[in-house]
Amino acid sequence: MTTLARDTDTLTRDALTVLQPGFTGTEAPEWLLRRIGEGLASVALFGRNVATPEQLAALTAQLRAERPDILVAIDEEGGDVTRLEVRTGSSFPGNFALGAVDDPQLTRAVARELGRRLAECGVNLNWAPSADVNSNPGNPVIGVRSFGADPHLVARHTAAYVEGMQSAGVAACTKHFPGHGDTAVDSHHDMPRIGADLGTLYARELTPFRAAIAAGTKSVMSAHILLPALDPSLPATLSPTTLHGLLRAPENEGGLGFDGLIVTDGMEMHAIAGTYGIEHGSVLAVAAGADAICVGGNTADAETVLRLRDALVAAVRAGELSEERLADAAARVRALAHWTSEAGAVGQEGTAPAPEVGLVAARRALRVTGSYEPLTESAYVAAFTPVANIAVGDETPWGPGAELAKLLPGTGTGTYDAELAAAQGTPAMIANVLGAAAERRIVAVVRDVHRHPWMADALEALLAARPDTAVVEMGVPQAPPAGAPHIATHGAARVCGRAAAEVITGKGAGR
């Protein structure tokens, strides 16, 4: 970095301060430590950075040796989206399961314990909860990440989650503003569009965000979605009307009156990078009112940080971004860092461990339809597996197979997907399932069967051949229940699989 003058140095530090970059590896690379010394105030962690709680604690200590108040952010929703337990599956059910139980006190307790574990590892900013109202059951990216389809249910659980998380000293980041639930497109791949009118947006999408702000959420994450009722040309992340004019504006002016940190969703997502590029997109986002630029899910390298830093500095020099707006954004980042420094110690002292709360919640979330005899001998688990969206990732195991095998030794699992169904045809694929199962009882595992015609066809054929098949739906249970029994877990976390296995075998605490 070339320092020309003090004002240049301040500008450059502010530009670094608003970035939340990722990196590769389980130790901080030298380039990242150097940027922290130059002003970088936040670091983003992903599953690739996490091996064990002990390793993660050592990594965050390494970062804090460079900057004691650094914001260490992670995307730890629990449920299907986990980074702490990316290789084993989460100890906590996700939002949809908590919404199915509809006990805000339980949601608060789950979030508090999750926050306690994050804080114990040195993480102080969690990009959660999702406050999206899942009004479109065909949504390919939200689904079980939402508390549900009722705005008021989502609102009360969003508030409870925020309160629980922040009581452990970890800042919550409520997302994806102004609401990603009514989309049919995944913004990782393209630009979603929500055509709802302004009245619907205020009554539906914005209700949970109002509740989160009232509960004191320290940050809000913007969505890369186009809402013509708010802004006909710019997605929310880049829209001054949406961020400054709606999220920031006082309530008496029709806004939400939020005064905390506004974080963007990942800027390398195609909805932004594919249209604007991450450099120009980042400049537009800060100009629109965003305070922190999340980047690094895919572009996790030293060069990206330098490119974004220099783009912000150049935009100020060219008059495309005001120096005051950049300084204000950087000040908000530092203010949140200061809060976490103070709240973290208090939260850790006052948060007693509750190691079983996630399993308790998963058990309560189960909905069982149909009569059946519990399995007493080894089974065969046929996992009909959709392509995982990028937020969930495909490295996290899911399903009750592993938990069933613990309870019923000799249980086996086979994986069947759309590619196999297309190559073999449904009759041949189901014949393979029956052959692999032999005399064992079959447990069919599906995930959002209503969104996948190949999966629905496979399940129908399997049940025709083996009506005693137990069906475990680990996504949104939109399709009519079928199977003996049909078990809706409302999510695919490890604890959801265990709860289902307990019911199937009759060998657990159950509900």
Short mmCIF file of C-alpha atoms in Angstrom, two decimals:
data_model
loop_
_atom_site.label_atom_id
_atom_site.label_comp_id
_atom_site.label_asym_id
_atom_site.label_seq_id
_atom_site.Cartn_x
_atom_site.Cartn_y
_atom_site.Cartn_z
CA MET A 1 0.00 0.00 0.00
CA THR A 2 1.32 3.42 -0.94
CA THR A 3 0.46 6.15 1.55
CA LEU A 4 0.38 9.55 -0.14
CA ALA A 5 -1.00 11.59 2.73
CA ARG A 6 -2.91 11.24 5.95
CA ASP A 7 -6.26 11.70 4.25
CA THR A 8 -5.37 8.98 1.76
CA ASP A 9 -4.42 6.69 4.62
CA THR A 10 -7.73 7.37 6.38
CA LEU A 11 -9.67 6.77 3.19
CA THR A 12 -7.86 3.51 2.57
CA ARG A 13 -8.42 2.33 6.13
CA ASP A 14 -12.13 3.14 5.83
CA ALA A 15 -12.31 1.20 2.56
CA LEU A 16 -10.72 -1.83 4.24
CA THR A 17 -12.92 -1.44 7.30
CA VAL A 18 -16.15 -1.96 5.35
CA LEU A 19 -15.02 -5.27 3.83
CA GLN A 20 -15.92 -8.69 5.26
CA PRO A 21 -13.68 -11.00 3.25
CA GLY A 22 -13.23 -14.76 3.42
CA PHE A 23 -10.09 -16.83 3.05
CA THR A 24 -9.07 -20.45 2.66
CA GLY A 25 -7.50 -22.72 5.25
CA THR A 26 -7.84 -23.35 8.97
CA GLU A 27 -5.21 -20.78 9.90
CA ALA A 28 -5.16 -17.09 8.99
CA PRO A 29 -2.94 -16.46 5.94
CA GLU A 30 -0.22 -13.85 6.13
CA TRP A 31 -1.97 -11.54 3.67
CA LEU A 32 -5.08 -11.42 5.85
CA LEU A 33 -3.13 -10.56 9.00
CA ARG A 34 -1.36 -7.79 7.09
CA ARG A 35 -4.67 -6.28 5.93
CA ILE A 36 -6.00 -6.39 9.50
CA GLY A 37 -3.01 -4.33 10.50
CA GLU A 38 -3.88 -1.86 7.76
CA GLY A 39 -7.49 -1.38 8.83
CA LEU A 40 -9.52 -4.48 7.94
CA ALA A 41 -12.07 -4.82 10.75
CA SER A 42 -14.02 -7.94 9.80
CA VAL A 43 -13.33 -11.48 8.64
CA ALA A 44 -15.83 -13.99 7.26
CA LEU A 45 -15.62 -17.68 8.09
CA PHE A 46 -17.03 -20.54 6.03
CA GLY A 47 -17.13 -24.31 6.44
CA ARG A 48 -13.70 -24.64 4.83
CA ASN A 49 -12.21 -22.69 7.75
CA VAL A 50 -13.64 -24.97 10.45
CA ALA A 51 -12.26 -28.35 11.53
CA THR A 52 -12.94 -28.53 15.27
CA PRO A 53 -14.09 -26.11 17.98
CA GLU A 54 -10.53 -26.07 19.35
CA GLN A 55 -9.06 -25.24 15.95
CA LEU A 56 -11.64 -22.51 15.40
CA ALA A 57 -10.89 -20.96 18.79
CA ALA A 58 -7.18 -20.95 17.93
CA LEU A 59 -7.93 -19.31 14.56
CA THR A 60 -10.02 -16.53 16.07
CA ALA A 61 -7.35 -15.98 18.75
CA GLN A 62 -4.81 -15.58 15.94
CA LEU A 63 -7.03 -12.90 14.39
CA ARG A 64 -7.53 -11.10 17.70
CA ALA A 65 -3.82 -11.01 18.30
CA GLU A 66 -3.75 -8.60 15.35
CA ARG A 67 -6.92 -6.69 16.30
CA PRO A 68 -8.66 -7.39 19.62
CA ASP A 69 -12.03 -6.02 18.50
CA ILE A 70 -12.18 -7.68 15.09
CA LEU A 71 -15.59 -8.84 13.89
CA VAL A 72 -15.49 -12.55 13.13
CA ALA A 73 -18.59 -13.41 11.09
CA ILE A 74 -20.07 -16.78 10.16
CA ASP A 75 -23.20 -18.13 8.48
CA GLU A 76 -24.46 -20.40 11.25
CA GLU A 77 -28.22 -20.65 10.98
CA GLY A 78 -28.37 -24.10 12.51
CA GLY A 79 -30.46 -26.71 10.73
CA ASP A 80 -29.55 -27.18 7.08
CA VAL A 81 -27.09 -24.26 7.03
CA THR A 82 -24.22 -24.99 9.40
CA ARG A 83 -20.55 -24.10 9.33
CA LEU A 84 -19.63 -25.13 12.88
CA GLU A 85 -20.74 -28.70 12.13
CA VAL A 86 -20.41 -28.70 8.37
CA ARG A 87 -19.03 -32.26 8.25
CA THR A 88 -21.37 -33.87 10.77
CA GLY A 89 -24.68 -32.01 10.56
CA SER A 90 -26.04 -29.54 13.06
CA SER A 91 -26.88 -30.14 16.71
CA PHE A 92 -29.73 -27.65 16.27
CA PRO A 93 -32.84 -27.83 14.12
CA GLY A 94 -33.33 -24.92 11.74
CA ASN A 95 -35.95 -22.21 11.63
CA PHE A 96 -38.72 -24.25 10.03
CA ALA A 97 -38.63 -26.83 12.81
CA LEU A 98 -38.71 -24.10 15.43
CA GLY A 99 -41.63 -22.46 13.67
CA ALA A 100 -43.47 -25.80 13.59
CA VAL A 101 -43.13 -26.07 17.37
CA ASP A 102 -44.09 -22.38 17.71
CA ASP A 103 -42.65 -21.89 21.18
CA PRO A 104 -40.71 -18.59 21.14
CA GLN A 105 -39.14 -19.46 24.48
CA LEU A 106 -37.67 -22.62 22.91
CA THR A 107 -36.45 -20.63 19.90
CA ARG A 108 -34.78 -18.15 22.26
CA ALA A 109 -33.10 -21.01 24.16
CA VAL A 110 -31.85 -22.67 20.96
CA ALA A 111 -30.41 -19.39 19.67
CA ARG A 112 -28.82 -18.66 23.04
CA GLU A 113 -27.05 -22.03 23.14
CA LEU A 114 -25.96 -21.67 19.52
CA GLY A 115 -24.65 -18.19 20.33
CA ARG A 116 -22.85 -19.52 23.38
CA ARG A 117 -21.03 -22.10 21.24
CA LEU A 118 -20.11 -19.47 18.67
CA ALA A 119 -18.80 -17.11 21.34
CA GLU A 120 -16.82 -19.94 22.92
CA CYS A 121 -15.05 -20.35 19.57
CA GLY A 122 -14.41 -16.61 19.23
CA VAL A 123 -17.15 -15.83 16.68
CA ASN A 124 -19.06 -12.62 17.45
CA LEU A 125 -21.24 -11.92 14.38
CA ASN A 126 -23.70 -14.47 13.04
CA TRP A 127 -25.37 -13.96 9.66
CA ALA A 128 -28.67 -15.21 11.08
CA PRO A 129 -31.59 -15.47 11.51
CA SER A 130 -33.41 -15.70 8.20
CA ALA A 131 -36.51 -13.56 8.63
CA ASP A 132 -37.88 -14.49 5.21
CA VAL A 133 -41.57 -15.40 5.03
CA ASN A 134 -41.69 -18.59 2.96
CA SER A 135 -44.86 -17.60 1.13
CA ASN A 136 -43.77 -19.45 -2.01
CA PRO A 137 -43.43 -23.17 -1.12
CA GLY A 138 -41.52 -23.70 -4.36
CA ASN A 139 -38.76 -21.33 -3.26
CA PRO A 140 -35.46 -23.03 -4.17
CA VAL A 141 -33.19 -21.25 -1.69
CA ILE A 142 -35.19 -20.44 1.49
CA GLY A 143 -37.58 -23.29 2.32
CA VAL A 144 -36.77 -24.76 5.74
CA ARG A 145 -34.45 -21.80 6.43
CA SER A 146 -37.64 -19.81 7.11
CA PHE A 147 -39.72 -20.07 10.29
CA GLY A 148 -42.79 -20.46 8.07
CA ALA A 149 -45.34 -18.85 5.78
CA ASP A 150 -47.20 -16.76 8.39
CA PRO A 151 -45.60 -13.29 8.75
CA HIS A 152 -46.59 -12.99 12.41
CA LEU A 153 -45.21 -16.42 13.32
CA VAL A 154 -41.98 -15.55 11.51
CA ALA A 155 -41.89 -12.20 13.33
CA ARG A 156 -42.18 -13.60 16.85
CA HIS A 157 -39.57 -16.28 16.24
CA THR A 158 -37.20 -13.87 14.50
CA ALA A 159 -37.38 -11.62 17.56
CA ALA A 160 -36.84 -14.55 19.92
CA TYR A 161 -33.84 -15.75 17.90
CA VAL A 162 -32.28 -12.27 17.90
CA GLU A 163 -32.75 -11.97 21.66
CA GLY A 164 -31.30 -15.40 22.33
CA MET A 165 -28.29 -14.98 20.09
CA GLN A 166 -27.39 -11.53 21.39
CA SER A 167 -27.85 -12.55 25.02
CA ALA A 168 -24.79 -14.75 24.44
CA GLY A 169 -22.79 -11.72 23.25
CA VAL A 170 -22.98 -12.58 19.54
CA ALA A 171 -24.46 -9.97 17.17
CA ALA A 172 -27.38 -11.22 15.10
CA CYS A 173 -27.66 -10.32 11.42
CA THR A 174 -31.29 -10.57 10.35
CA LYS A 175 -31.67 -11.46 6.66
CA HIS A 176 -32.47 -11.28 3.72
CA PHE A 177 -33.91 -7.74 3.65
CA PRO A 178 -36.50 -6.88 2.51
CA GLY A 179 -37.52 -10.57 2.23
CA HIS A 180 -36.45 -13.49 0.01
CA GLY A 181 -39.38 -15.83 0.67
CA ASP A 182 -41.55 -15.15 -2.38
CA THR A 183 -38.88 -15.92 -4.96
CA ALA A 184 -38.68 -18.72 -7.50
CA VAL A 185 -35.01 -18.08 -8.35
CA ASP A 186 -31.87 -18.62 -6.28
CA SER A 187 -29.93 -15.34 -6.16
CA HIS A 188 -26.69 -17.34 -6.09
CA HIS A 189 -27.45 -18.04 -9.75
CA ASP A 190 -29.61 -15.20 -11.08
CA MET A 191 -31.61 -12.13 -10.11
CA PRO A 192 -34.88 -13.05 -8.35
CA ARG A 193 -37.87 -10.76 -8.81
CA ILE A 194 -40.76 -10.28 -6.38
CA GLY A 195 -43.79 -8.71 -8.04
CA ALA A 196 -45.82 -8.05 -4.89
CA ASP A 197 -47.34 -4.62 -4.43
CA LEU A 198 -46.22 -2.22 -1.72
CA GLY A 199 -49.11 -3.07 0.60
CA THR A 200 -48.26 -6.76 0.47
CA LEU A 201 -44.58 -6.09 1.10
CA TYR A 202 -45.35 -4.00 4.19
CA ALA A 203 -47.83 -6.53 5.56
CA ARG A 204 -45.85 -9.67 4.72
CA GLU A 205 -42.14 -9.28 4.00
CA LEU A 206 -41.40 -6.38 6.34
CA THR A 207 -43.30 -7.61 9.42
CA PRO A 208 -40.48 -9.89 10.67
CA PHE A 209 -37.86 -7.20 10.07
CA ARG A 210 -39.84 -4.74 12.16
CA ALA A 211 -39.89 -7.33 14.93
CA ALA A 212 -36.14 -7.94 14.62
CA ILE A 213 -35.40 -4.22 14.84
CA ALA A 214 -37.70 -3.88 17.86
CA ALA A 215 -35.80 -6.79 19.45
CA GLY A 216 -32.54 -4.91 18.93
CA THR A 217 -30.89 -6.79 16.08
CA LYS A 218 -27.41 -5.35 15.66
CA SER A 219 -27.26 -5.89 11.91
CA VAL A 220 -29.40 -6.60 8.88
CA MET A 221 -28.32 -8.32 5.66
CA SER A 222 -29.64 -7.11 2.32
CA ALA A 223 -30.92 -9.40 -0.41
CA HIS A 224 -29.92 -9.44 -4.06
CA ILE A 225 -33.53 -9.32 -5.23
CA LEU A 226 -35.49 -6.94 -7.43
CA LEU A 227 -38.73 -5.57 -5.99
CA PRO A 228 -40.25 -3.19 -8.56
CA ALA A 229 -42.70 -1.84 -5.97
CA LEU A 230 -39.67 -0.39 -4.14
CA ASP A 231 -37.19 0.15 -6.97
CA PRO A 232 -37.92 -0.80 -10.60
CA SER A 233 -34.29 -1.01 -11.69
CA LEU A 234 -31.92 -1.78 -8.82
CA PRO A 235 -31.83 -4.86 -6.56
CA ALA A 236 -32.27 -4.21 -2.85
CA THR A 237 -28.53 -4.42 -2.08
CA LEU A 238 -27.81 -1.59 -4.51
CA SER A 239 -30.98 0.46 -4.02
CA PRO A 240 -30.83 3.75 -2.04
CA THR A 241 -34.63 3.69 -1.95
CA THR A 242 -34.63 0.29 -0.25
CA LEU A 243 -31.68 0.66 2.12
CA HIS A 244 -31.57 4.36 2.94
CA GLY A 245 -35.15 5.24 2.15
CA LEU A 246 -36.89 2.20 3.69
CA LEU A 247 -34.61 0.39 6.15
CA ARG A 248 -32.97 3.54 7.56
CA ALA A 249 -35.82 6.05 7.23
CA PRO A 250 -37.68 6.98 10.43
CA GLU A 251 -40.93 5.19 11.12
CA ASN A 252 -42.89 8.42 10.84
CA GLU A 253 -41.65 8.65 7.26
CA GLY A 254 -42.71 5.10 6.39
CA GLY A 255 -39.35 3.49 7.13
CA LEU A 256 -38.20 0.91 9.65
CA GLY A 257 -35.89 3.24 11.58
CA PHE A 258 -32.94 0.83 11.70
CA ASP A 259 -29.72 2.41 12.97
CA GLY A 260 -27.42 -0.61 13.10
CA LEU A 261 -25.04 -2.22 10.60
CA ILE A 262 -26.29 -3.04 7.10
CA VAL A 263 -24.38 -5.98 5.60
CA THR A 264 -24.68 -7.13 2.00
CA ASP A 265 -25.24 -10.71 1.01
CA GLY A 266 -22.27 -12.24 -0.80
CA MET A 267 -21.24 -9.85 -3.57
CA GLU A 268 -19.83 -12.65 -5.73
CA MET A 269 -23.31 -14.15 -6.06
CA HIS A 270 -24.35 -14.09 -9.69
CA ALA A 271 -27.29 -11.74 -9.13
CA ILE A 272 -24.72 -8.99 -8.49
CA ALA A 273 -21.41 -10.19 -9.94
CA GLY A 274 -22.99 -11.33 -13.19
CA THR A 275 -24.58 -7.93 -13.89
CA TYR A 276 -22.51 -5.29 -12.12
CA GLY A 277 -19.24 -6.98 -11.20
CA ILE A 278 -18.15 -7.16 -7.57
CA GLU A 279 -16.09 -3.94 -7.68
CA HIS A 280 -18.80 -1.71 -9.15
CA GLY A 281 -21.47 -3.55 -7.21
CA SER A 282 -19.64 -2.90 -3.95
CA VAL A 283 -19.36 0.81 -4.70
CA LEU A 284 -23.07 0.99 -5.53
CA ALA A 285 -23.95 -0.94 -2.36
CA VAL A 286 -22.04 1.40 -0.04
CA ALA A 287 -23.44 4.43 -1.85
CA ALA A 288 -26.94 2.99 -1.40
CA GLY A 289 -26.49 2.66 2.36
CA ALA A 290 -24.73 -0.67 2.98
CA ASP A 291 -22.01 -0.52 5.63
CA ALA A 292 -20.25 -3.85 5.20
CA ILE A 293 -19.45 -5.78 2.03
CA CYS A 294 -19.66 -9.55 2.42
CA VAL A 295 -17.39 -11.32 -0.05
CA GLY A 296 -15.32 -14.45 0.01
CA GLY A 297 -17.62 -17.42 -0.36
CA ASN A 298 -15.99 -18.20 -3.70
CA THR A 299 -13.50 -15.37 -4.25
CA ALA A 300 -11.46 -15.90 -1.10
CA ASP A 301 -8.11 -14.44 -2.03
CA ALA A 302 -5.83 -11.52 -1.29
CA GLU A 303 -6.34 -9.94 -4.69
CA THR A 304 -10.10 -9.59 -4.21
CA VAL A 305 -9.61 -7.55 -1.04
CA LEU A 306 -7.18 -5.21 -2.79
CA ARG A 307 -9.48 -4.82 -5.80
CA LEU A 308 -12.46 -3.89 -3.63
CA ARG A 309 -10.40 -1.57 -1.43
CA ASP A 310 -9.03 0.23 -4.44
CA ALA A 311 -12.45 0.40 -6.15
CA LEU A 312 -13.95 2.14 -3.12
CA VAL A 313 -11.05 4.59 -2.86
CA ALA A 314 -11.21 5.33 -6.59
CA ALA A 315 -14.97 5.87 -6.39
CA VAL A 316 -14.49 8.49 -3.67
CA ARG A 317 -11.78 10.20 -5.71
CA ALA A 318 -14.04 10.22 -8.77
CA GLY A 319 -17.04 11.58 -6.88
CA GLU A 320 -19.09 8.38 -7.37
CA LEU A 321 -19.15 7.70 -3.63
CA SER A 322 -19.08 10.37 -0.99
CA GLU A 323 -16.25 10.29 1.51
CA GLU A 324 -18.79 10.95 4.26
CA ARG A 325 -20.86 7.90 3.28
CA LEU A 326 -17.77 5.66 3.36
CA ALA A 327 -16.69 7.13 6.69
CA ASP A 328 -20.17 6.60 8.13
CA ALA A 329 -20.16 2.97 6.97
CA ALA A 330 -16.75 2.37 8.55
CA ALA A 331 -17.90 4.01 11.79
CA ARG A 332 -20.86 1.65 12.00
CA VAL A 333 -18.56 -1.35 11.56
CA ARG A 334 -16.32 -0.08 14.38
CA ALA A 335 -19.35 0.59 16.59
CA LEU A 336 -20.53 -3.00 16.23
CA ALA A 337 -17.02 -4.26 16.91
CA HIS A 338 -17.04 -2.21 20.12
CA TRP A 339 -20.42 -3.67 21.15
CA THR A 340 -19.22 -7.24 20.65
CA SER A 341 -16.11 -6.56 22.71
CA GLU A 342 -18.25 -5.48 25.65
CA ALA A 343 -21.20 -7.84 25.19
CA GLY A 344 -19.08 -10.93 24.58
CA ALA A 345 -17.64 -11.09 28.09
CA VAL A 346 -21.00 -10.44 29.71
CA GLY A 347 -22.73 -13.01 27.49
CA GLN A 348 -20.21 -15.75 28.24
CA GLU A 349 -20.40 -15.18 31.98
CA GLY A 350 -24.18 -15.32 32.02
CA THR A 351 -24.87 -18.17 29.58
CA ALA A 352 -25.09 -21.65 31.08
CA PRO A 353 -24.59 -24.54 28.62
CA ALA A 354 -27.75 -26.28 27.37
CA PRO A 355 -26.31 -29.14 25.28
CA GLU A 356 -29.60 -31.02 24.74
CA VAL A 357 -31.82 -28.11 23.74
CA GLY A 358 -31.37 -28.73 20.01
CA LEU A 359 -32.42 -32.38 20.25
CA VAL A 360 -35.37 -31.45 22.46
CA ALA A 361 -36.50 -28.96 19.79
CA ALA A 362 -36.03 -31.47 16.96
CA ARG A 363 -38.15 -34.05 18.79
CA ARG A 364 -40.92 -31.52 19.38
CA ALA A 365 -40.89 -30.50 15.71
CA LEU A 366 -41.74 -33.99 14.39
CA ARG A 367 -45.17 -34.55 12.86
CA VAL A 368 -46.07 -38.23 12.38
CA THR A 369 -48.95 -39.38 10.16
CA GLY A 370 -50.22 -42.96 9.91
CA SER A 371 -50.02 -46.03 12.12
CA TYR A 372 -47.04 -48.38 12.01
CA GLU A 373 -45.07 -50.93 13.91
CA PRO A 374 -41.66 -49.73 15.10
CA LEU A 375 -38.68 -51.25 13.34
CA THR A 376 -36.86 -53.83 15.41
CA GLU A 377 -34.45 -55.20 12.78
CA SER A 378 -32.02 -53.62 10.32
CA ALA A 379 -33.54 -51.43 7.64
CA TYR A 380 -32.59 -50.05 4.24
CA VAL A 381 -32.59 -46.28 3.83
CA ALA A 382 -33.28 -45.06 0.29
CA ALA A 383 -32.25 -41.41 0.23
CA PHE A 384 -33.79 -39.55 -2.71
CA THR A 385 -31.40 -36.64 -2.86
CA PRO A 386 -31.94 -33.29 -4.61
CA VAL A 387 -29.10 -31.00 -5.64
CA ALA A 388 -28.23 -28.86 -2.61
CA ASN A 389 -28.42 -25.12 -3.00
CA ILE A 390 -25.19 -23.21 -2.45
CA ALA A 391 -26.23 -21.82 0.94
CA VAL A 392 -26.72 -25.35 2.27
CA GLY A 393 -23.80 -26.94 0.44
CA ASP A 394 -23.38 -30.59 -0.46
CA GLU A 395 -20.66 -31.46 2.08
CA THR A 396 -22.98 -31.66 5.08
CA PRO A 397 -24.49 -35.13 5.66
CA TRP A 398 -28.22 -35.37 6.19
CA GLY A 399 -30.92 -37.96 6.71
CA PRO A 400 -31.63 -40.53 9.45
CA GLY A 401 -29.44 -43.27 7.98
CA ALA A 402 -26.47 -42.89 10.32
CA GLU A 403 -28.70 -42.55 13.38
CA LEU A 404 -30.79 -45.57 12.36
CA ALA A 405 -27.64 -47.62 11.92
CA LYS A 406 -26.67 -46.83 15.53
CA LEU A 407 -30.04 -48.09 16.77
CA LEU A 408 -30.41 -50.95 14.29
CA PRO A 409 -27.01 -52.43 13.34
CA GLY A 410 -26.92 -53.70 9.80
CA THR A 411 -28.96 -50.83 8.41
CA GLY A 412 -27.69 -49.73 5.00
CA THR A 413 -28.17 -46.61 2.90
CA GLY A 414 -28.35 -45.98 -0.83
CA THR A 415 -28.44 -42.60 -2.55
CA TYR A 416 -30.65 -41.96 -5.56
CA ASP A 417 -30.82 -38.67 -7.46
CA ALA A 418 -32.32 -37.01 -10.51
CA GLU A 419 -29.36 -37.92 -12.70
CA LEU A 420 -29.74 -41.60 -11.84
CA ALA A 421 -33.50 -41.45 -12.37
CA ALA A 422 -32.98 -39.92 -15.81
CA ALA A 423 -30.31 -42.45 -16.78
CA GLN A 424 -32.08 -45.58 -15.54
CA GLY A 425 -35.73 -44.59 -15.61
CA THR A 426 -37.92 -44.72 -12.52
CA PRO A 427 -38.93 -48.42 -12.77
CA ALA A 428 -35.32 -49.60 -13.04
CA MET A 429 -34.15 -47.31 -10.25
CA ILE A 430 -36.88 -48.57 -7.91
CA ALA A 431 -36.04 -52.14 -8.86
CA ASN A 432 -32.50 -51.41 -7.69
CA VAL A 433 -33.85 -50.03 -4.41
CA LEU A 434 -35.90 -53.19 -3.86
CA GLY A 435 -32.93 -55.37 -4.71
CA ALA A 436 -30.64 -53.55 -2.34
CA ALA A 437 -33.21 -53.66 0.44
CA ALA A 438 -33.99 -57.36 -0.01
CA GLU A 439 -36.08 -58.42 3.00
CA ARG A 440 -35.31 -55.33 5.05
CA ARG A 441 -37.94 -52.69 5.74
CA ILE A 442 -37.38 -49.60 3.59
CA VAL A 443 -37.13 -46.07 4.92
CA ALA A 444 -37.50 -43.55 2.08
CA VAL A 445 -35.96 -40.15 2.76
CA VAL A 446 -37.06 -37.17 0.67
CA ARG A 447 -36.49 -33.46 0.78
CA ASP A 448 -39.07 -31.07 -0.68
CA VAL A 449 -40.69 -33.85 -2.69
CA HIS A 450 -43.28 -31.34 -3.97
CA ARG A 451 -40.54 -29.46 -5.87
CA HIS A 452 -39.00 -32.49 -7.61
CA PRO A 453 -41.20 -34.48 -10.04
CA TRP A 454 -38.58 -37.25 -10.40
CA MET A 455 -38.60 -37.70 -6.61
CA ALA A 456 -42.40 -37.78 -6.44
CA ASP A 457 -42.50 -40.41 -9.21
CA ALA A 458 -39.86 -42.52 -7.47
CA LEU A 459 -41.67 -42.36 -4.13
CA GLU A 460 -45.00 -43.29 -5.71
CA ALA A 461 -43.44 -46.30 -7.44
CA LEU A 462 -41.68 -47.41 -4.28
CA LEU A 463 -44.83 -47.19 -2.16
CA ALA A 464 -46.77 -49.14 -4.79
CA ALA A 465 -44.22 -51.94 -4.50
CA ARG A 466 -43.66 -51.72 -0.74
CA PRO A 467 -46.61 -50.04 1.03
CA ASP A 468 -44.96 -50.61 4.42
CA THR A 469 -42.18 -48.13 3.53
CA ALA A 470 -41.62 -45.45 6.12
CA VAL A 471 -41.28 -42.00 4.57
CA VAL A 472 -39.22 -39.24 6.16
CA GLU A 473 -39.74 -35.79 4.62
CA MET A 474 -36.86 -33.54 5.68
CA GLY A 475 -37.86 -30.49 3.70
CA VAL A 476 -41.10 -28.52 3.47
CA PRO A 477 -43.94 -31.09 3.83
CA GLN A 478 -46.08 -29.60 1.10
CA ALA A 479 -47.06 -32.87 -0.60
CA PRO A 480 -49.80 -35.03 0.96
CA PRO A 481 -48.35 -37.43 3.54
CA ALA A 482 -47.75 -40.98 2.33
CA GLY A 483 -45.99 -43.93 3.89
CA ALA A 484 -46.19 -46.15 6.94
CA PRO A 485 -45.56 -43.86 8.71
CA HIS A 486 -44.94 -40.43 7.18
CA ILE A 487 -42.61 -38.37 9.36
CA ALA A 488 -42.15 -34.66 8.72
CA THR A 489 -39.00 -33.40 10.45
CA HIS A 490 -39.18 -29.81 9.11
CA GLY A 491 -35.45 -29.80 8.37
CA ALA A 492 -32.45 -31.99 7.68
CA ALA A 493 -30.17 -31.26 10.64
CA ARG A 494 -28.43 -34.20 12.29
CA VAL A 495 -30.72 -33.90 15.32
CA CYS A 496 -33.76 -34.04 13.03
CA GLY A 497 -32.44 -37.34 11.65
CA ARG A 498 -31.92 -38.66 15.16
CA ALA A 499 -35.42 -37.65 16.25
CA ALA A 500 -36.89 -39.41 13.21
CA ALA A 501 -34.80 -42.53 13.88
CA GLU A 502 -36.07 -42.61 17.46
CA VAL A 503 -39.69 -42.58 16.26
CA ILE A 504 -39.08 -45.20 13.57
CA THR A 505 -37.53 -47.60 16.06
CA GLY A 506 -39.44 -46.62 19.18
CA LYS A 507 -36.07 -46.35 20.91
CA GLY A 508 -35.92 -42.73 22.00
CA ALA A 509 -37.49 -40.11 24.17
CA GLY A 510 -39.76 -39.20 21.27
CA ARG A 511 -41.95 -36.14 21.41
#
